[in-house]
Short mmCIF file of N, CA, C and O in Angstrom, two decimals:
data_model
loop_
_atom_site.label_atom_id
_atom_site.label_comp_id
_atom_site.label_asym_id
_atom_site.label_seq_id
_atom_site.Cartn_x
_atom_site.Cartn_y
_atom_site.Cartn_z
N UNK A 1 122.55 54.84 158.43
CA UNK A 1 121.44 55.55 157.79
C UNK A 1 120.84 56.53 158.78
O UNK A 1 120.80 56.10 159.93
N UNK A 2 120.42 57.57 158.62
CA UNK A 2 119.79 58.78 158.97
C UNK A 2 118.45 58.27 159.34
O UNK A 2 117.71 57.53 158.68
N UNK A 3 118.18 59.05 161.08
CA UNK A 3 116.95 58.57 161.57
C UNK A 3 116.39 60.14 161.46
O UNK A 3 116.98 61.21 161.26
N UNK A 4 114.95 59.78 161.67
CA UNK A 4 114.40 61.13 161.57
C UNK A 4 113.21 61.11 162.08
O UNK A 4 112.39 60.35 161.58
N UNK A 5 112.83 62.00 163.29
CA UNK A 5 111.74 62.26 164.21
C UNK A 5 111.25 63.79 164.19
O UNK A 5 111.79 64.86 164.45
N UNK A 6 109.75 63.32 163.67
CA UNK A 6 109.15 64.47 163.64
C UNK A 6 108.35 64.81 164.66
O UNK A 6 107.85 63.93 165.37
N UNK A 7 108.12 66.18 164.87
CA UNK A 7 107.44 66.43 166.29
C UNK A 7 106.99 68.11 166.31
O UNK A 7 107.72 68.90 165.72
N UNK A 8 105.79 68.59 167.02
CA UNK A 8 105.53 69.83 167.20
C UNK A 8 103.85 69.98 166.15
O UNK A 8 103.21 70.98 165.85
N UNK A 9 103.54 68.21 165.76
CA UNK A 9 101.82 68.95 165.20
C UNK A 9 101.17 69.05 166.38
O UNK A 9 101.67 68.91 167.50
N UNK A 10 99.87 69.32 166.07
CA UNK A 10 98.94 69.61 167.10
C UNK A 10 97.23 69.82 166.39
O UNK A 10 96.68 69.20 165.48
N UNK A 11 96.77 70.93 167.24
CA UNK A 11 95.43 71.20 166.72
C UNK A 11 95.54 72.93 166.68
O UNK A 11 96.06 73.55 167.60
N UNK A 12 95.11 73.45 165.75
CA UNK A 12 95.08 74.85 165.54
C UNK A 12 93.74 75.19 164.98
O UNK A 12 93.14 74.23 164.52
N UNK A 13 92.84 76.87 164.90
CA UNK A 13 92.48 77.19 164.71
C UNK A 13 92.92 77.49 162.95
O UNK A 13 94.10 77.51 162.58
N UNK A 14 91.71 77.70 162.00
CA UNK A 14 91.91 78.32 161.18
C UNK A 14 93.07 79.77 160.69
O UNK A 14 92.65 80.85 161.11
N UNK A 15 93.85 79.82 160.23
CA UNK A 15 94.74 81.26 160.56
C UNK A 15 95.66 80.98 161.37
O UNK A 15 96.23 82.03 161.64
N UNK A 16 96.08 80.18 161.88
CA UNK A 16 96.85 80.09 162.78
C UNK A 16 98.24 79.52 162.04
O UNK A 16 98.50 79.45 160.83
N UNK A 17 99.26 79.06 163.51
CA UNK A 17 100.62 78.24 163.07
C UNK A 17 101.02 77.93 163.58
O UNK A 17 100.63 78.29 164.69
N UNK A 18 102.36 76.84 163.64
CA UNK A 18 102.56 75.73 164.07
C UNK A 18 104.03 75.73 162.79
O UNK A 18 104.25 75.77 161.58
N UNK A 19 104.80 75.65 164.26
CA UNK A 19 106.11 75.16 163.32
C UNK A 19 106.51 73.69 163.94
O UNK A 19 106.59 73.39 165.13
N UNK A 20 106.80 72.67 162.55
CA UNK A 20 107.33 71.24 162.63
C UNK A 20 108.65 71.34 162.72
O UNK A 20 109.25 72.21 162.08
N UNK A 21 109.41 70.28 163.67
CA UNK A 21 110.92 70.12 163.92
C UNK A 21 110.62 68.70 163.36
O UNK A 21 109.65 67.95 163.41
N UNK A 22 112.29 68.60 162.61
CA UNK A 22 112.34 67.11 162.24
C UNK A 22 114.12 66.99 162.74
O UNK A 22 114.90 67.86 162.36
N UNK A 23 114.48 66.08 163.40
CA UNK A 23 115.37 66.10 164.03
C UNK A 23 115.99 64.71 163.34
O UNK A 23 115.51 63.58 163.26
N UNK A 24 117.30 65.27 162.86
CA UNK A 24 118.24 63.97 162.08
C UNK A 24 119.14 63.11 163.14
O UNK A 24 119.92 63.47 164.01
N UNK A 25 118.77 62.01 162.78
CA UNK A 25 120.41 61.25 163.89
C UNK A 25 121.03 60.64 163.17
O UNK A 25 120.51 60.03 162.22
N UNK A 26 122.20 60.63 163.40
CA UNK A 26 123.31 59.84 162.16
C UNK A 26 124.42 60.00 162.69
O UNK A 26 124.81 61.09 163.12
N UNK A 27 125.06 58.94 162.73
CA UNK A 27 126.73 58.94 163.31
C UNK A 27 127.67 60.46 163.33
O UNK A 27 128.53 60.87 164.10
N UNK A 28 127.15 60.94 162.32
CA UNK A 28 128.15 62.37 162.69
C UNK A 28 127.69 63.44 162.22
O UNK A 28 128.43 64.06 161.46
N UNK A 29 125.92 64.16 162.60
CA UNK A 29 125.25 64.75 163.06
C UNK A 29 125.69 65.72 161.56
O UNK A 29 126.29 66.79 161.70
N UNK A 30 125.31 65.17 160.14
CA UNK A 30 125.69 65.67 159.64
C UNK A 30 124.56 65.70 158.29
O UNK A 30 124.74 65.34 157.13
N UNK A 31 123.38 66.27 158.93
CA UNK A 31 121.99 67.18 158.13
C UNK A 31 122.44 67.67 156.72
O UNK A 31 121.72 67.54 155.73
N UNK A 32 123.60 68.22 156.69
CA UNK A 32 123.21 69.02 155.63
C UNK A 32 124.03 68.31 154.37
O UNK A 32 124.23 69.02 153.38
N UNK A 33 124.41 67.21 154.36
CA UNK A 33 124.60 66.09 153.68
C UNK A 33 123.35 65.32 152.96
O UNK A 33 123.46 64.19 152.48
N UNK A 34 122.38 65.94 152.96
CA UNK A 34 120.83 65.19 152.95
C UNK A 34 120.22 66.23 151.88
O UNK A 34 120.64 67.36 152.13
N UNK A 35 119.49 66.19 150.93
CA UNK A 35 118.43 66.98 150.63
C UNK A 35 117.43 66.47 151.19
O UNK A 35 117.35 65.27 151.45
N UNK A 36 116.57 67.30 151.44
CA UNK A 36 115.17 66.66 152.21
C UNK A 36 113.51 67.24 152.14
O UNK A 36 113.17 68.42 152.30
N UNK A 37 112.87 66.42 151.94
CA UNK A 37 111.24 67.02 151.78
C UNK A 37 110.17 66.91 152.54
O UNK A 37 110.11 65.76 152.98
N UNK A 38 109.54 67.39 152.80
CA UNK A 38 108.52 67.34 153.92
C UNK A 38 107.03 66.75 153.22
O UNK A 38 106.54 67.64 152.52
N UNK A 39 106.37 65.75 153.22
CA UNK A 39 105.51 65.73 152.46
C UNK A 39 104.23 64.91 153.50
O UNK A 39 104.35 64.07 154.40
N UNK A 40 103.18 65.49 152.99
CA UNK A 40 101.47 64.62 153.94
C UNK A 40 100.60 64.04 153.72
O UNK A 40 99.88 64.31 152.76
N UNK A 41 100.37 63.12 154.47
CA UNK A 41 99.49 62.37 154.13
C UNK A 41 97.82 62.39 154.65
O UNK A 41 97.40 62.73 155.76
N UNK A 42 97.09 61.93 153.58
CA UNK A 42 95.53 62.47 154.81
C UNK A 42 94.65 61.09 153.98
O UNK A 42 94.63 61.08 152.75
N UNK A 43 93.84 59.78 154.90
CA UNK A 43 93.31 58.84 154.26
C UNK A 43 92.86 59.57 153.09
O UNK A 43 92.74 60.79 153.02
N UNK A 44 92.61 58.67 152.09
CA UNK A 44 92.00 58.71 150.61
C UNK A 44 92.27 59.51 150.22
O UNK A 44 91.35 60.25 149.86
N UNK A 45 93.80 60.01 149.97
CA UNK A 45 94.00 60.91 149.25
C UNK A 45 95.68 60.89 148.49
O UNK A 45 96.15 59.89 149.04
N UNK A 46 96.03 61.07 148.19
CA UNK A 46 97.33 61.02 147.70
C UNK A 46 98.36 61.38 148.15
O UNK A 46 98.46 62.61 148.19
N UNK A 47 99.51 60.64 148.65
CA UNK A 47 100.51 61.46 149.40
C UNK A 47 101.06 62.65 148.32
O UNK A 47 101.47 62.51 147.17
N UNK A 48 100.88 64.23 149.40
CA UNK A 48 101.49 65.09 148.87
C UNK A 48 103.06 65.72 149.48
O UNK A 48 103.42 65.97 150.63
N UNK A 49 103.82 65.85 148.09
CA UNK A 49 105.13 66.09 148.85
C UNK A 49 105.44 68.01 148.30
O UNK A 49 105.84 68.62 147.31
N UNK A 50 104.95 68.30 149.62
CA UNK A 50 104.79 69.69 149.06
C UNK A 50 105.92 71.25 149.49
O UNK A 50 105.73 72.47 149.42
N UNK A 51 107.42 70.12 150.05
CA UNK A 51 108.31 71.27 150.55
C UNK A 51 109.78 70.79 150.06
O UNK A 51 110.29 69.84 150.66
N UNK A 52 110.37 71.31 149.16
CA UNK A 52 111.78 70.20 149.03
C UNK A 52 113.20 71.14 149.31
O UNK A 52 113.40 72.18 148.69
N UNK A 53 114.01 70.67 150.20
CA UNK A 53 114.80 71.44 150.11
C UNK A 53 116.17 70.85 150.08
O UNK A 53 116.33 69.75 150.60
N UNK A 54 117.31 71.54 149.44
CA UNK A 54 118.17 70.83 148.46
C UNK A 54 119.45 71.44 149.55
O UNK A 54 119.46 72.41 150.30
N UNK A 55 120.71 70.14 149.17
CA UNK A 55 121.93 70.19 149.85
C UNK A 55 122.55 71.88 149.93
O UNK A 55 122.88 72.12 151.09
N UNK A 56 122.71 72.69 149.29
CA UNK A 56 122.45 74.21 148.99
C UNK A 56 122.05 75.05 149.88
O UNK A 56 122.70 75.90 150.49
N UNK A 57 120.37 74.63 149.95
CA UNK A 57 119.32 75.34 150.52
C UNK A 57 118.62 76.04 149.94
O UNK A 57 117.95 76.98 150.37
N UNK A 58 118.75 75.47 148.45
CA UNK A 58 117.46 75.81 147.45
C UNK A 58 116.39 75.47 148.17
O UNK A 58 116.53 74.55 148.99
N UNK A 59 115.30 76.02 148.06
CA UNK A 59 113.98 75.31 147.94
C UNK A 59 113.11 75.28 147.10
O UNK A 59 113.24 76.17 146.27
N UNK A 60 111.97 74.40 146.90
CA UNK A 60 110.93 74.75 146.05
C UNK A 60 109.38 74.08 146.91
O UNK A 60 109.32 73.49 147.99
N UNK A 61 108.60 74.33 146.25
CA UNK A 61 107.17 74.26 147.42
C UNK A 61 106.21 74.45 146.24
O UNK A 61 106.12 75.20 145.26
N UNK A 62 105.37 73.17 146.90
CA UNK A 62 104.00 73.46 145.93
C UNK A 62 103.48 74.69 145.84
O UNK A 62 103.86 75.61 146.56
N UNK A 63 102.41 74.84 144.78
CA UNK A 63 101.48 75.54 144.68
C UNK A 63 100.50 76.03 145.78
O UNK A 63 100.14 77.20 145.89
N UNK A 64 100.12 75.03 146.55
CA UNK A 64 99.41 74.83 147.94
C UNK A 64 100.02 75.45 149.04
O UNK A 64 99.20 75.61 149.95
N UNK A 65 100.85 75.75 149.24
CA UNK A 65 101.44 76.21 150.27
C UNK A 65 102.67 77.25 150.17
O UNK A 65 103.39 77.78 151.02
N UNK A 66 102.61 77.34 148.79
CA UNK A 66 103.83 78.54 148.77
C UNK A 66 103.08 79.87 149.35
O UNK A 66 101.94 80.32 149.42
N UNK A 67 104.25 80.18 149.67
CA UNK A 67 103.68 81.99 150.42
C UNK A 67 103.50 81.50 152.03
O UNK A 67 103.96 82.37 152.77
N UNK A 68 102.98 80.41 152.72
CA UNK A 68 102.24 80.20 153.53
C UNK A 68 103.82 79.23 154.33
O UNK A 68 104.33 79.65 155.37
N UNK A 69 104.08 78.62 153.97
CA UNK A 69 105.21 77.65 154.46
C UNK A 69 106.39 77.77 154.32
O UNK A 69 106.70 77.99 153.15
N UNK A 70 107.63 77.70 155.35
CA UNK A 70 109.16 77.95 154.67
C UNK A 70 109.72 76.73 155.71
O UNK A 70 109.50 76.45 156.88
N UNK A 71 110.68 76.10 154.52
CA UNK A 71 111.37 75.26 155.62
C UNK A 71 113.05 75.38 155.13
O UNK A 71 113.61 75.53 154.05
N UNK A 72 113.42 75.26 156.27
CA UNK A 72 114.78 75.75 156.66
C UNK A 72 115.78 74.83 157.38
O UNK A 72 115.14 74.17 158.19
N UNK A 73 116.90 74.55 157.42
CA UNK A 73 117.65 73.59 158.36
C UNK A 73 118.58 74.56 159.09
O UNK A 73 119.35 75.33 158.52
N UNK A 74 118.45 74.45 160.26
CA UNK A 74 119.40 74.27 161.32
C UNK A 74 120.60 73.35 161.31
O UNK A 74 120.56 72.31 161.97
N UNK A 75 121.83 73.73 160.51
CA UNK A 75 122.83 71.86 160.46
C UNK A 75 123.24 72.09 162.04
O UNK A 75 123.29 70.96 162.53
N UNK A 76 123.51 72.95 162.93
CA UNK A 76 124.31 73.30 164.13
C UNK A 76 123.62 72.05 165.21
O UNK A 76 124.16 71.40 166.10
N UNK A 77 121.62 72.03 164.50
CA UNK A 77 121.16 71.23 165.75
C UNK A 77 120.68 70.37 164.75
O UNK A 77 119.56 69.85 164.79
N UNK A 78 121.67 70.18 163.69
CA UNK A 78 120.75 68.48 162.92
C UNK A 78 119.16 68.56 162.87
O UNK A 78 118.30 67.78 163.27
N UNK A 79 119.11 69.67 162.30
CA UNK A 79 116.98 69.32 162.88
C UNK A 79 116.76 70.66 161.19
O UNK A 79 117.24 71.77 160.93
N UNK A 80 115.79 69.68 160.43
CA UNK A 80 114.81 70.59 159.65
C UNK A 80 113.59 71.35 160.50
O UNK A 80 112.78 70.74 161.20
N UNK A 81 113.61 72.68 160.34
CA UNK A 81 112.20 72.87 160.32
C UNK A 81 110.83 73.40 159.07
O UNK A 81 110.99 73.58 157.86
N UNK A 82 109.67 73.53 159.81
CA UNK A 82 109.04 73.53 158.83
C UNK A 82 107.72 74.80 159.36
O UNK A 82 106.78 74.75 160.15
N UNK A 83 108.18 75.68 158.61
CA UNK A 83 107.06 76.91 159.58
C UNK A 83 105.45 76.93 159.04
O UNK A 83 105.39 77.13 157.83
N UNK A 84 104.53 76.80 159.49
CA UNK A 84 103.36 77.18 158.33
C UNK A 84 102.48 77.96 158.84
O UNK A 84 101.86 77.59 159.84
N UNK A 85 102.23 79.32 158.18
CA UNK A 85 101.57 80.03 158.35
C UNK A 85 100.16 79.94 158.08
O UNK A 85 99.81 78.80 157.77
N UNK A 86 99.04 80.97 158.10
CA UNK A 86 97.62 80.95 157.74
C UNK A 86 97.71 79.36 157.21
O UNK A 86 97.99 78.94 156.09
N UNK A 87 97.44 78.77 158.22
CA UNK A 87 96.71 77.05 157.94
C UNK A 87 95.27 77.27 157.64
O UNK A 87 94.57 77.95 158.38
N UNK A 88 94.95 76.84 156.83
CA UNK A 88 94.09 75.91 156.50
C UNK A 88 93.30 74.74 156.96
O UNK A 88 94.07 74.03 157.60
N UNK A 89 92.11 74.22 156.92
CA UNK A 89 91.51 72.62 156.92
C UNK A 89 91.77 72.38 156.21
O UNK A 89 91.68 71.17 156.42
N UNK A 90 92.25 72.46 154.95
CA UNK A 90 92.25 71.56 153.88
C UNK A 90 94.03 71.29 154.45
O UNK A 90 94.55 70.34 153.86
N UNK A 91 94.64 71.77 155.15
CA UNK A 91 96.56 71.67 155.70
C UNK A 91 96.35 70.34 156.76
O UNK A 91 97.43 69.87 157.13
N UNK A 92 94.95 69.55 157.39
CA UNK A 92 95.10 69.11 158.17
C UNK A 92 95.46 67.40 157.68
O UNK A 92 94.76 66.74 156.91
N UNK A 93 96.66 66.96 158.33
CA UNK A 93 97.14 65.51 157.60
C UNK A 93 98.11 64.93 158.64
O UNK A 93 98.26 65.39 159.77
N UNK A 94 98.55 64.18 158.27
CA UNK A 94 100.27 63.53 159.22
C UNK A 94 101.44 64.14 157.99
O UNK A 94 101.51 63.75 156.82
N UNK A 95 101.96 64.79 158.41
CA UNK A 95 102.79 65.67 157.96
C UNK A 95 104.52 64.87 158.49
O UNK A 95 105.08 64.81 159.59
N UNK A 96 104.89 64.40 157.23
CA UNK A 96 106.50 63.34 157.90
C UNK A 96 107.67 64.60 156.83
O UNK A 96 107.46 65.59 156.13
N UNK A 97 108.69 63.92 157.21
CA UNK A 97 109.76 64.69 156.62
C UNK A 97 110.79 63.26 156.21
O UNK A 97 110.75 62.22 156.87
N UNK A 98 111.62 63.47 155.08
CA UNK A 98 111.88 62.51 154.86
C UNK A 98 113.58 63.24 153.80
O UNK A 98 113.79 64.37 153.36
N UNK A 99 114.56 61.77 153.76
CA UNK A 99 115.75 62.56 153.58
C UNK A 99 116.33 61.70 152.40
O UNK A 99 116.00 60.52 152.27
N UNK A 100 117.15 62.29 151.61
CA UNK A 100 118.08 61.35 150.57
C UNK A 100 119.56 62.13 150.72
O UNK A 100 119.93 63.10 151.39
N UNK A 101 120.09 61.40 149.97
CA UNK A 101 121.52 61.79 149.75
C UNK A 101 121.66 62.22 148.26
O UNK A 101 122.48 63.04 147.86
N UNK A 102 120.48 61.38 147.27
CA UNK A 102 121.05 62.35 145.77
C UNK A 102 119.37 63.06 145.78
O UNK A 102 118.35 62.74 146.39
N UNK A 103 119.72 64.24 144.71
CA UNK A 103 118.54 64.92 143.52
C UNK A 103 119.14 64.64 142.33
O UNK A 103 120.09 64.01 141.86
N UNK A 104 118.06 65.47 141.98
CA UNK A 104 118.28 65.47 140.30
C UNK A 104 117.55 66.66 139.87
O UNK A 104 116.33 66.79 139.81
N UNK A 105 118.44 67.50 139.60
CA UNK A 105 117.66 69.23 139.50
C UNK A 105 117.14 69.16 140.99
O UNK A 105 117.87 68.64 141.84
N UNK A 106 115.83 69.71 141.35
CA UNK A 106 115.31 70.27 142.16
C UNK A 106 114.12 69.31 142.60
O UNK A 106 112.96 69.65 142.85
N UNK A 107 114.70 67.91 142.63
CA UNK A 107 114.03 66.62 142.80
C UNK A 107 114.80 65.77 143.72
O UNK A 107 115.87 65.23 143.47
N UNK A 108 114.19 65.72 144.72
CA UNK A 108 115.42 65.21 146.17
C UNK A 108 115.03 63.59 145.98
O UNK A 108 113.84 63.27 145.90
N UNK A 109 116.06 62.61 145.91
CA UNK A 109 115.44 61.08 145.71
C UNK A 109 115.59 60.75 147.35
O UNK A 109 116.66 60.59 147.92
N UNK A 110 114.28 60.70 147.94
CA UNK A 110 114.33 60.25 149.48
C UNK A 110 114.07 59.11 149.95
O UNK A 110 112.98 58.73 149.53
N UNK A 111 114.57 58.36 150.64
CA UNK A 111 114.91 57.46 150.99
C UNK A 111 114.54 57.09 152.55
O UNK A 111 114.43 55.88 152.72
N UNK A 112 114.36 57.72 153.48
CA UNK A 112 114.08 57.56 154.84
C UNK A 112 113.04 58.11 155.06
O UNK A 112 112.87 59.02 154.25
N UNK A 113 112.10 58.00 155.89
CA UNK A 113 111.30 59.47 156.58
C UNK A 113 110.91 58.80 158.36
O UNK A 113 111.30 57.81 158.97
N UNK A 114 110.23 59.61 158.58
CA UNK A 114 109.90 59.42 160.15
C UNK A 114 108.78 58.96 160.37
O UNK A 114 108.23 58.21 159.56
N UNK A 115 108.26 59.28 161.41
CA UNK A 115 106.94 58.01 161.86
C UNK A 115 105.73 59.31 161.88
O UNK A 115 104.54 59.15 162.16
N UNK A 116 106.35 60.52 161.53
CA UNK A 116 105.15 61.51 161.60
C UNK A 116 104.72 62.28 162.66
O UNK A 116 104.88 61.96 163.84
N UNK A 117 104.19 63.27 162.29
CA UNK A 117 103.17 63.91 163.21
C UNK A 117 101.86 64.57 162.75
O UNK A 117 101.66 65.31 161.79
N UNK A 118 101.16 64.17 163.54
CA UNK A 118 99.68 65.30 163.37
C UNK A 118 99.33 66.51 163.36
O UNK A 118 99.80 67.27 164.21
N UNK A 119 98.41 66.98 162.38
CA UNK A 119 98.59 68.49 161.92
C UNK A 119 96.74 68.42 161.72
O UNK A 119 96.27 67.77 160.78
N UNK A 120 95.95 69.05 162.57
CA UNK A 120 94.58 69.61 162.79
C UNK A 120 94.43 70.87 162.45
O UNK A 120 94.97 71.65 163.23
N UNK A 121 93.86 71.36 161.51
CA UNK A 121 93.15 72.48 161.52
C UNK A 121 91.59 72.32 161.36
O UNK A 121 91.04 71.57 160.55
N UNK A 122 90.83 73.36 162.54
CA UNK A 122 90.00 73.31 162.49
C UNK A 122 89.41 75.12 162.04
O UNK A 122 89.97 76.19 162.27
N UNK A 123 87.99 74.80 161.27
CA UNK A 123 87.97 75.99 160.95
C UNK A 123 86.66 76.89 161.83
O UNK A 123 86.50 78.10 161.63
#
């Protein structure tokens, strides 16, 4: 099974950015076998899964962050990333990435994710 370590949140200013690496390990370094989504969490609130991107390299992206976010895979270095532009406070959460092997349409069924990272915006 596919491990996955996320890394690169931090603390940012309003307007600012911060790109997330999520780095796959698996017997034969083989990412793009995965559809995968990036989704965050922030207490009392609902996990949102707001980046999905498909074996292809379709994507689709919430409402919340379209225009503002693109995520992309690297298969050469096994690693998703996740770019986000003009952040927000309301963007600040633990931000994980997480992977499956099937969809269904433009619905990735995920199955793994990572232990996370922190994402601060302050305004």
């Amino acid at each position: 099974q596919v491990q996955l370590a996320e890394s690169g949140g931090g603390s940012v200013q309003a307007g600012g950015s911060l790109t997330l690496s999520c780095a796959a390990s698996d017997t034969h370094n083989t990412i793009w076998r995965y559809c995968m989504v990036w989704f965050r969490e922030t207490p009392g609130k609902e996990r949102e899964e707001f980046a999905t991107i498909l074996r292809d390299g379709s994507t689709t992206y919430a409402a919340s962050v379209k225009g503002r976010f693109t995520t992309f895979k690297d298969n050469a270095k096994n690693t998703l990333y996740l770019q986000m532009n003009s952040l927000k406070p309301d963007d600040t959460a633990m931000y994980y990435c997480a992977a499956g092997l099937h969809s269904y349409g433009s619905q990735c069924d995920y199955t793994t994710w990572g232990q996370g990272t922190q994402v601060t915006v302050s305004s």
